[in-house]
Amino acid sequence: MNDIARGLEGIVVAGTRLSHIDGLRGELCIAGFAVDELAPQASFEEVLFLLWNGRLPTAAEADTLTRSLAKHRDLPPATRALLRAAASKGVPAMDALRMGVGTLSLIEMNGNGHGMTKTTVAESLVARIPTIIATYHRMCDGAAAITPDAQLGHVANYLYMLNGEIPDAAQVRALETYFNTVVDHGMNASTFTARVITSTRSDMVSALEGAIGALKGPLHGGAPGPALDMVFEIRRRAEHSGASITAEAETWVREALARGERLMGFGHRVYKVRDPRADVLGTAATRLFADAGDRALYEDACTVEKVVLRVLHEAKPDRKLDTNVEFYTALLLHGIGLPTDLFSPTFAAARAGGWTAHVLEQVDEDRLIRPSATYVGDLGRHWVPVEERV
Ligand code: ACO
């Protein structure tokens, strides 16, 4: 029997100019730029331009893209109707986002957009995803949707549509740093999904819908909510028992591992050292919490992180498990004021930049992705009529 590459670990399926990960050194570069240099400085529009065009924009090009994205934020009435129906049934936000993105075929026709270049379709989809998320969030809260503000950049407008208030500069910078940090990350599961769909010469709407479905799972983009819940639960227990956060974290983590659970926000398929994105987001979170946030929560989360790492290393000494991006994602997004159920959709809004760029790369590649499987079932079976089966 041929060896089976379970989970396709270590299998190279594409060449990409979009991002490079060194999992042993803990390094990530996005289109040639170290993530810790690019993410805290660039606007999200500049990063989108970089991914879609392979270079940073001039000031005029960045301005043109910003204005073009702002023009594409509206939703078709059918999208709103679908979101309203989903809200009435309490559908989780990621499912509502996946269904909402599906309705964008109403704008993009066959999803490739008749008469539009593929980059224009990418702009149109990336621009509308925050509107879907914010509209759905407000519908679930029984609040009226906020009309997008064309004067605001992509990230600032997302916060505005969520809260109905012009966000302050520190919040926008923190969220923009988050968007830039997670915009692309090699051949992760959702990006691979988008590329597989594109490789069949299907359309960009389908690729993004599939990617959102893949991102939703707790082993991928669904981890930050549970990561923050863990910190809150440990805090709650410490308050109740009067024990320290360290002591309660130790108990909680050991109990979780004894139940065979995975600790959200730790471990990574590629990184065998600390995820460099955790540091970028940790720095952004430190700044945000120092200015306005719940400093005690930040310190408690850092304490929990230390305990988790110590216990994980003790419990699984042969595994190289460290903090991944999701732990600090949770802290940063909470500090910005986003509720837990928006963490994964917000991840999707940022990663849509990478997904669309990979779709464009895959279109150029134009090679069907079709791996093989080793058959491990029975052979030589014979048909038995139903009345003769026991
Ligand atoms: N908590 C406890 N044990 C863990 C964890 C964890 N977070 N991560 C890995 N392990 C253990 C597994 O149980 C397994 O142990 P075993 O062989 O004794 O059964 C072993 O380590 C597997 O290690 P890897 O091969 O390095 O991990 P794998 O590639 O299978 O999984 C994954 C990577 C899915 C991210 C995993 O670390 C995990 O489930 N983490 C928690 C979820 C999470 O944080 N996801 C977000 C990832 S980042 C992102 O997608 C944006």
Coordinates of C-alpha atoms and ligand atoms in Angstrom, one line a residue:
M1 CA 0.0 0.0 0.0
N2 CA 1.3 3.5 -0.8
D3 CA 2.0 5.7 2.1
I4 CA -0.9 8.0 2.9
A5 CA 0.0 11.6 3.5
R6 CA -2.6 12.0 6.3
G7 CA -3.8 15.6 6.5
L8 CA -1.5 16.3 3.5
E9 CA 1.1 17.3 6.0
G10 CA 4.3 18.5 4.3
I11 CA 2.8 18.1 0.8
V12 CA 3.6 21.0 -1.5
V13 CA 0.5 21.6 -3.8
A14 CA 1.3 25.1 -5.2
G15 CA 3.8 27.8 -5.7
T16 CA 2.6 31.1 -4.2
R17 CA 3.9 34.7 -4.1
L18 CA 1.5 35.6 -1.4
S19 CA 3.0 34.5 1.9
H20 CA 5.9 32.5 3.2
I21 CA 6.0 30.6 6.6
D22 CA 9.1 29.3 8.3
G23 CA 7.5 27.1 10.9
L24 CA 10.8 26.2 12.7
R25 CA 12.1 29.8 13.0
G26 CA 8.6 31.2 13.6
E27 CA 8.7 33.7 10.7
L28 CA 5.9 34.8 8.4
C29 CA 6.3 37.2 5.5
I30 CA 3.5 38.5 3.4
A31 CA 4.5 39.1 -0.2
G32 CA 8.0 39.6 0.9
F33 CA 7.4 41.8 4.0
A34 CA 7.9 40.6 7.5
V35 CA 4.5 40.5 9.2
D36 CA 5.7 42.5 12.2
E37 CA 6.9 45.3 9.9
L38 CA 3.9 45.3 7.5
A39 CA 0.9 44.7 9.7
P40 CA 1.2 47.5 12.3
Q41 CA 1.9 50.2 9.6
A42 CA -0.1 49.4 6.5
S43 CA -3.7 50.1 5.8
F44 CA -5.7 47.0 4.9
E45 CA -6.3 48.5 1.4
E46 CA -2.5 48.7 0.9
V47 CA -2.2 45.0 1.8
L48 CA -5.0 44.1 -0.5
F49 CA -3.3 45.9 -3.3
L50 CA 0.0 44.2 -2.5
L51 CA -1.6 40.7 -2.6
W52 CA -3.6 41.4 -5.7
N53 CA -0.8 43.2 -7.7
G54 CA 2.4 41.9 -6.2
R55 CA 3.7 45.4 -5.0
L56 CA 2.7 48.2 -2.7
P57 CA 0.5 50.8 -4.2
T58 CA 1.4 54.5 -4.8
A59 CA -0.6 57.0 -2.8
A60 CA -2.9 57.5 -5.8
E61 CA -3.4 53.8 -6.3
A62 CA -4.2 53.2 -2.6
D63 CA -6.7 56.0 -2.8
T64 CA -8.3 54.6 -5.9
L65 CA -8.7 51.2 -4.3
T66 CA -10.0 52.7 -1.1
R67 CA -12.7 54.5 -3.0
S68 CA -13.5 51.6 -5.2
L69 CA -14.0 49.3 -2.2
A70 CA -16.2 52.0 -0.6
K71 CA -18.5 51.9 -3.7
H72 CA -19.1 48.2 -3.4
R73 CA -20.4 47.9 0.2
D74 CA -24.2 47.7 -0.5
L75 CA -26.1 44.4 -0.3
P76 CA -28.9 43.2 -2.6
P77 CA -32.3 43.2 -1.0
A78 CA -32.4 39.4 -1.3
T79 CA -29.2 39.2 0.9
R80 CA -30.9 41.3 3.5
A81 CA -34.0 39.1 3.4
L82 CA -32.0 36.0 3.8
L83 CA -30.1 37.5 6.7
R84 CA -33.3 38.5 8.3
A85 CA -34.6 34.9 8.0
A86 CA -31.4 33.6 9.5
A87 CA -31.6 36.0 12.4
S88 CA -35.1 34.9 13.2
K89 CA -33.8 31.4 13.5
G90 CA -30.7 32.3 15.5
V91 CA -28.4 30.9 12.9
P92 CA -24.7 31.2 14.0
A93 CA -22.9 34.2 12.4
M94 CA -20.5 32.1 10.4
D95 CA -23.3 30.2 8.7
A96 CA -25.2 33.4 8.0
L97 CA -22.0 34.8 6.5
R98 CA -21.5 31.7 4.3
M99 CA -25.1 31.9 3.1
G100 CA -24.9 35.7 2.7
V101 CA -21.8 35.5 0.6
G102 CA -23.6 32.9 -1.6
T103 CA -26.2 35.5 -2.5
L104 CA -23.5 37.7 -3.9
S105 CA -23.9 35.7 -7.1
L106 CA -26.9 38.0 -7.6
I107 CA -24.3 40.7 -8.2
E108 CA -21.5 38.7 -9.6
M109 CA -23.8 36.8 -12.1
N110 CA -21.9 33.5 -12.5
G111 CA -19.5 34.5 -9.8
N112 CA -16.9 35.5 -12.3
G113 CA -18.7 38.7 -13.0
H114 CA -19.8 39.3 -16.6
G115 CA -17.8 42.1 -18.1
M116 CA -15.7 42.6 -14.9
T117 CA -12.1 41.7 -14.4
K118 CA -11.5 39.1 -11.7
T119 CA -9.8 41.7 -9.5
T120 CA -13.0 43.7 -9.7
V121 CA -14.9 40.7 -8.5
A122 CA -12.4 40.3 -5.7
E123 CA -12.9 43.9 -4.7
S124 CA -16.7 43.5 -4.8
L125 CA -16.7 40.4 -2.5
V126 CA -14.1 41.7 0.0
A127 CA -16.0 45.0 0.2
R128 CA -19.3 43.4 1.0
I129 CA -18.3 40.8 3.5
P130 CA -18.1 43.3 6.4
T131 CA -21.5 44.7 5.5
I132 CA -23.0 41.1 5.7
I133 CA -21.4 40.5 9.1
A134 CA -22.4 43.9 10.6
T135 CA -25.9 43.8 9.1
Y136 CA -26.5 40.3 10.5
H137 CA -25.0 41.2 13.9
R138 CA -27.4 44.2 14.2
M139 CA -30.4 42.2 13.0
C140 CA -29.7 39.6 15.7
D141 CA -29.6 42.4 18.3
G142 CA -32.9 43.8 16.9
A143 CA -31.1 47.0 15.8
A144 CA -31.4 48.8 12.4
A145 CA -28.6 48.2 9.9
I146 CA -26.1 51.1 9.5
T147 CA -25.6 52.5 6.0
P148 CA -21.9 52.3 5.1
D149 CA -19.9 55.5 5.3
A150 CA -18.0 56.0 2.0
Q151 CA -15.7 58.5 3.8
L152 CA -14.3 55.8 6.0
G153 CA -11.7 53.2 5.1
H154 CA -12.6 49.5 4.9
V155 CA -11.7 48.6 8.6
A156 CA -13.0 51.8 10.1
N157 CA -16.3 51.4 8.2
Y158 CA -16.7 47.8 9.5
L159 CA -16.5 49.1 13.1
Y160 CA -18.9 51.9 12.2
M161 CA -21.4 49.5 10.7
L162 CA -21.2 47.4 13.8
N163 CA -21.6 50.1 16.4
G164 CA -23.1 53.1 14.6
E165 CA -20.4 55.3 15.9
I166 CA -17.3 56.6 14.2
P167 CA -14.5 54.5 15.8
D168 CA -11.5 56.1 17.5
A169 CA -8.1 55.9 15.8
A170 CA -6.6 53.5 18.3
Q171 CA -9.4 51.0 17.7
V172 CA -9.1 51.3 13.9
R173 CA -5.3 50.8 14.1
A174 CA -5.6 47.8 16.3
L175 CA -8.2 46.1 14.0
E176 CA -6.3 47.1 10.9
T177 CA -3.2 45.5 12.4
Y178 CA -5.3 42.3 13.0
F179 CA -6.7 42.3 9.4
N180 CA -3.2 42.7 8.0
T181 CA -1.7 40.0 10.3
V182 CA -4.2 37.3 9.4
V183 CA -4.8 38.3 5.7
D184 CA -2.9 35.3 4.3
H185 CA -1.1 32.3 5.7
G186 CA 0.2 29.8 3.2
M187 CA -1.8 26.8 2.3
N188 CA -4.1 26.7 5.3
A189 CA -7.3 24.7 5.1
S190 CA -9.7 27.4 4.0
T191 CA -7.2 28.8 1.4
F192 CA -6.7 25.3 0.1
T193 CA -10.5 24.8 -0.2
A194 CA -10.7 28.1 -2.2
R195 CA -8.0 26.9 -4.5
V196 CA -9.5 23.4 -5.0
I197 CA -12.8 25.0 -6.0
T198 CA -11.1 27.5 -8.3
S199 CA -9.0 24.7 -9.9
T200 CA -12.2 23.2 -11.3
R201 CA -12.8 26.6 -13.1
S202 CA -15.6 27.3 -10.8
D203 CA -16.3 30.9 -9.7
M204 CA -15.0 33.2 -6.9
V205 CA -18.3 33.3 -5.0
S206 CA -18.2 29.5 -4.7
A207 CA -14.6 29.5 -3.7
L208 CA -15.3 32.0 -0.9
E209 CA -18.3 30.2 0.3
G210 CA -16.3 26.9 0.6
A211 CA -13.5 28.8 2.3
I212 CA -15.8 30.2 4.9
G213 CA -17.2 26.7 5.6
A214 CA -13.6 25.4 6.2
L215 CA -12.6 28.4 8.3
K216 CA -15.6 27.9 10.7
G217 CA -14.2 24.7 12.3
P218 CA -12.6 25.0 15.8
L219 CA -9.3 23.5 14.5
H220 CA -9.0 26.5 12.2
G221 CA -10.8 29.9 12.5
G222 CA -13.3 28.9 15.2
A223 CA -10.7 28.8 18.0
P224 CA -10.6 32.4 19.3
G225 CA -14.0 32.4 20.9
P226 CA -13.3 29.2 23.0
A227 CA -9.8 30.6 23.8
L228 CA -11.3 33.6 25.5
D229 CA -14.0 31.6 27.1
M230 CA -11.3 29.6 28.8
V231 CA -9.8 32.7 30.3
F232 CA -13.2 33.9 31.5
E233 CA -14.0 30.6 33.0
I234 CA -10.7 30.5 34.9
R235 CA -11.2 34.0 36.1
R236 CA -14.7 33.1 37.2
R237 CA -13.5 30.1 39.1
A238 CA -10.7 32.1 40.8
E239 CA -13.2 34.8 41.9
H240 CA -15.4 32.1 43.3
S241 CA -12.7 30.1 45.1
G242 CA -10.4 32.9 46.1
A243 CA -7.5 31.0 44.6
S244 CA -5.0 32.6 42.2
I245 CA -5.4 32.7 38.4
T246 CA -2.3 30.5 38.2
A247 CA -3.8 27.9 40.5
E248 CA -7.2 27.8 38.8
A249 CA -5.6 27.8 35.4
E250 CA -3.5 24.8 36.4
T251 CA -6.6 22.9 37.5
W252 CA -8.7 23.9 34.5
V253 CA -6.0 22.9 32.0
R254 CA -5.2 19.6 33.6
E255 CA -8.9 18.7 33.7
A256 CA -9.3 19.7 30.1
L257 CA -6.3 17.6 29.0
A258 CA -7.6 14.6 31.1
R259 CA -10.9 14.8 29.2
G260 CA -8.8 14.6 26.0
E261 CA -9.6 18.1 24.9
R262 CA -7.4 20.4 22.9
L263 CA -6.6 23.8 24.3
M264 CA -7.8 26.5 21.9
G265 CA -5.2 29.0 20.8
F266 CA -2.3 26.6 21.2
G267 CA -0.5 24.3 18.7
H268 CA -0.1 24.6 15.0
R269 CA 0.3 22.3 12.0
V270 CA 3.3 24.4 10.6
Y271 CA 4.7 26.4 13.5
K272 CA 6.8 24.3 15.9
V273 CA 7.7 27.5 17.8
R274 CA 5.6 30.5 18.8
D275 CA 3.4 31.8 16.0
P276 CA 4.9 35.1 15.0
R277 CA 1.4 36.5 14.6
A278 CA 0.8 36.0 18.3
D279 CA 3.6 38.5 19.0
V280 CA 2.2 41.1 16.5
L281 CA -1.2 40.8 18.0
G282 CA 0.2 40.6 21.5
T283 CA 2.0 43.9 21.0
A284 CA -1.2 45.5 19.5
A285 CA -3.2 44.2 22.4
T286 CA -0.7 45.6 25.0
R287 CA -1.0 49.0 23.4
L288 CA -4.8 48.9 23.3
F289 CA -5.2 47.6 26.8
A290 CA -2.7 50.1 28.2
D291 CA -4.8 52.9 26.6
A292 CA -8.3 51.9 27.3
G293 CA -9.0 48.3 27.9
D294 CA -9.3 45.9 30.8
R295 CA -5.7 45.8 31.8
A296 CA -6.4 43.1 34.5
L297 CA -8.0 40.8 31.8
Y298 CA -4.8 41.2 29.7
E299 CA -2.6 40.3 32.6
D300 CA -4.8 37.3 33.5
A301 CA -4.7 36.1 30.0
C302 CA -0.9 36.3 30.0
T303 CA -0.9 34.2 33.2
V304 CA -3.2 31.6 31.7
E305 CA -1.0 31.4 28.6
K306 CA 2.1 30.7 30.7
V307 CA 0.3 28.0 32.7
V308 CA -1.1 26.3 29.5
L309 CA 2.3 26.2 27.9
R310 CA 4.0 24.8 31.0
V311 CA 1.3 22.1 31.4
L312 CA 1.2 21.3 27.7
H313 CA 5.0 20.8 27.6
E314 CA 4.8 18.6 30.6
A315 CA 1.8 16.5 29.3
K316 CA 3.2 16.2 25.7
P317 CA 6.9 16.6 26.0
D318 CA 7.5 15.1 22.5
R319 CA 5.2 17.7 20.8
K320 CA 6.3 21.2 20.1
L321 CA 3.1 23.1 21.1
D322 CA 3.2 26.8 21.5
T323 CA 0.8 29.8 21.4
N324 CA -0.9 30.4 18.0
V325 CA -2.5 33.4 16.5
E326 CA -5.9 32.7 18.0
F327 CA -5.1 33.3 21.6
Y328 CA -4.1 36.9 21.0
T329 CA -6.8 37.4 18.4
A330 CA -9.3 36.7 21.1
L331 CA -7.8 39.2 23.4
L332 CA -7.3 41.9 20.8
L333 CA -10.8 41.6 19.3
H334 CA -12.3 41.6 22.8
G335 CA -10.3 44.8 23.6
I336 CA -11.6 46.4 20.5
G337 CA -15.1 45.7 21.8
L338 CA -16.2 42.9 19.5
P339 CA -18.4 40.2 21.0
T340 CA -17.1 36.6 20.8
D341 CA -19.5 35.5 18.1
L342 CA -17.9 38.1 15.8
F343 CA -14.4 36.7 16.2
S344 CA -14.6 34.1 13.4
P345 CA -16.6 36.2 11.0
T346 CA -14.0 39.0 11.5
F347 CA -11.3 36.6 10.7
A348 CA -13.1 35.7 7.5
A349 CA -13.4 39.4 6.6
A350 CA -9.6 39.7 6.8
R351 CA -8.7 36.4 5.3
A352 CA -11.0 37.1 2.3
G353 CA -8.1 39.3 1.1
G354 CA -5.9 36.2 1.0
W355 CA -8.6 33.9 -0.4
T356 CA -9.3 36.2 -3.4
A357 CA -5.6 36.6 -4.1
H358 CA -5.1 32.8 -4.0
V359 CA -8.1 32.4 -6.4
L360 CA -6.4 34.8 -8.8
E361 CA -3.2 32.9 -8.5
Q362 CA -5.0 29.6 -9.1
V363 CA -6.8 31.0 -12.1
D364 CA -3.4 31.7 -13.6
E365 CA -2.1 28.3 -12.6
D366 CA -5.2 26.7 -14.2
R367 CA -4.4 23.1 -13.1
L368 CA -7.1 20.9 -11.7
I369 CA -6.3 19.9 -8.1
R370 CA -7.1 16.3 -7.8
P371 CA -5.1 14.2 -5.3
S372 CA -5.4 10.4 -5.0
A373 CA -6.6 8.1 -2.3
T374 CA -5.5 4.6 -1.4
Y375 CA -8.5 2.3 -1.4
V376 CA -8.7 0.5 2.0
G377 CA -12.1 -1.2 1.6
D378 CA -13.0 -4.8 0.6
L379 CA -12.6 -6.1 -2.9
G380 CA -14.4 -8.9 -4.8
R381 CA -17.8 -8.5 -3.2
H382 CA -20.9 -9.9 -5.0
W383 CA -24.4 -8.5 -5.4
V384 CA -27.0 -10.1 -3.2
P385 CA -30.7 -9.3 -3.8
V386 CA -32.2 -7.4 -0.8
E387 CA -34.6 -10.2 0.2
E388 CA -31.6 -12.6 0.5
R389 CA -29.5 -10.3 2.7
V390 CA -29.2 -11.1 6.4
Ligands
ACO1 N1 -4.1 21.2 23.1 C1 -3.8 19.9 23.5 N2 -3.2 19.0 22.7 C2 -2.8 19.4 21.5 C3 -3.1 20.7 21.0 C4 -3.8 21.6 21.8 N3 -4.1 22.8 21.4 N4 -2.6 20.8 19.7 C5 -2.0 19.6 19.4 N5 -2.2 18.8 20.5 C6 -1.7 17.4 20.6 C7 -2.7 16.5 19.9 O1 -3.7 16.0 20.8 C8 -1.8 15.4 19.4 O2 -1.4 14.7 20.5 P1 -1.3 13.1 20.4 O3 -0.5 12.8 19.2 O4 -0.7 12.7 21.7 O5 -2.7 12.6 20.3 C9 -0.6 16.2 18.9 O6 -0.5 17.3 19.8 C10 -0.7 16.7 17.5 O7 0.2 17.6 17.3 P2 0.4 18.3 15.9 O8 0.6 17.2 14.9 O9 1.4 19.3 16.0 O10 -1.0 19.0 15.6 P3 -1.9 19.0 14.4 O11 -1.2 19.4 13.2 O12 -2.6 17.7 14.3 O13 -3.0 20.1 14.8 C11 -4.0 22.1 15.3 C12 -2.8 21.4 14.7 C13 -5.3 21.6 14.7 C14 -3.9 23.6 15.1 C15 -3.9 21.7 16.9 O14 -2.8 22.2 17.4 C16 -5.2 22.2 17.6 O15 -6.2 21.5 17.6 N6 -5.1 23.4 18.3 C17 -6.2 23.9 19.0 C18 -7.1 24.6 18.0 C19 -6.6 25.9 17.5 O16 -6.0 26.7 18.3 N7 -6.8 26.2 16.2 C20 -6.3 27.4 15.6 C21 -5.1 27.1 14.7 S1 -4.4 28.6 14.0 C22 -5.4 28.8 12.7 O17 -6.0 27.9 12.1 C23 -5.7 30.2 12.3

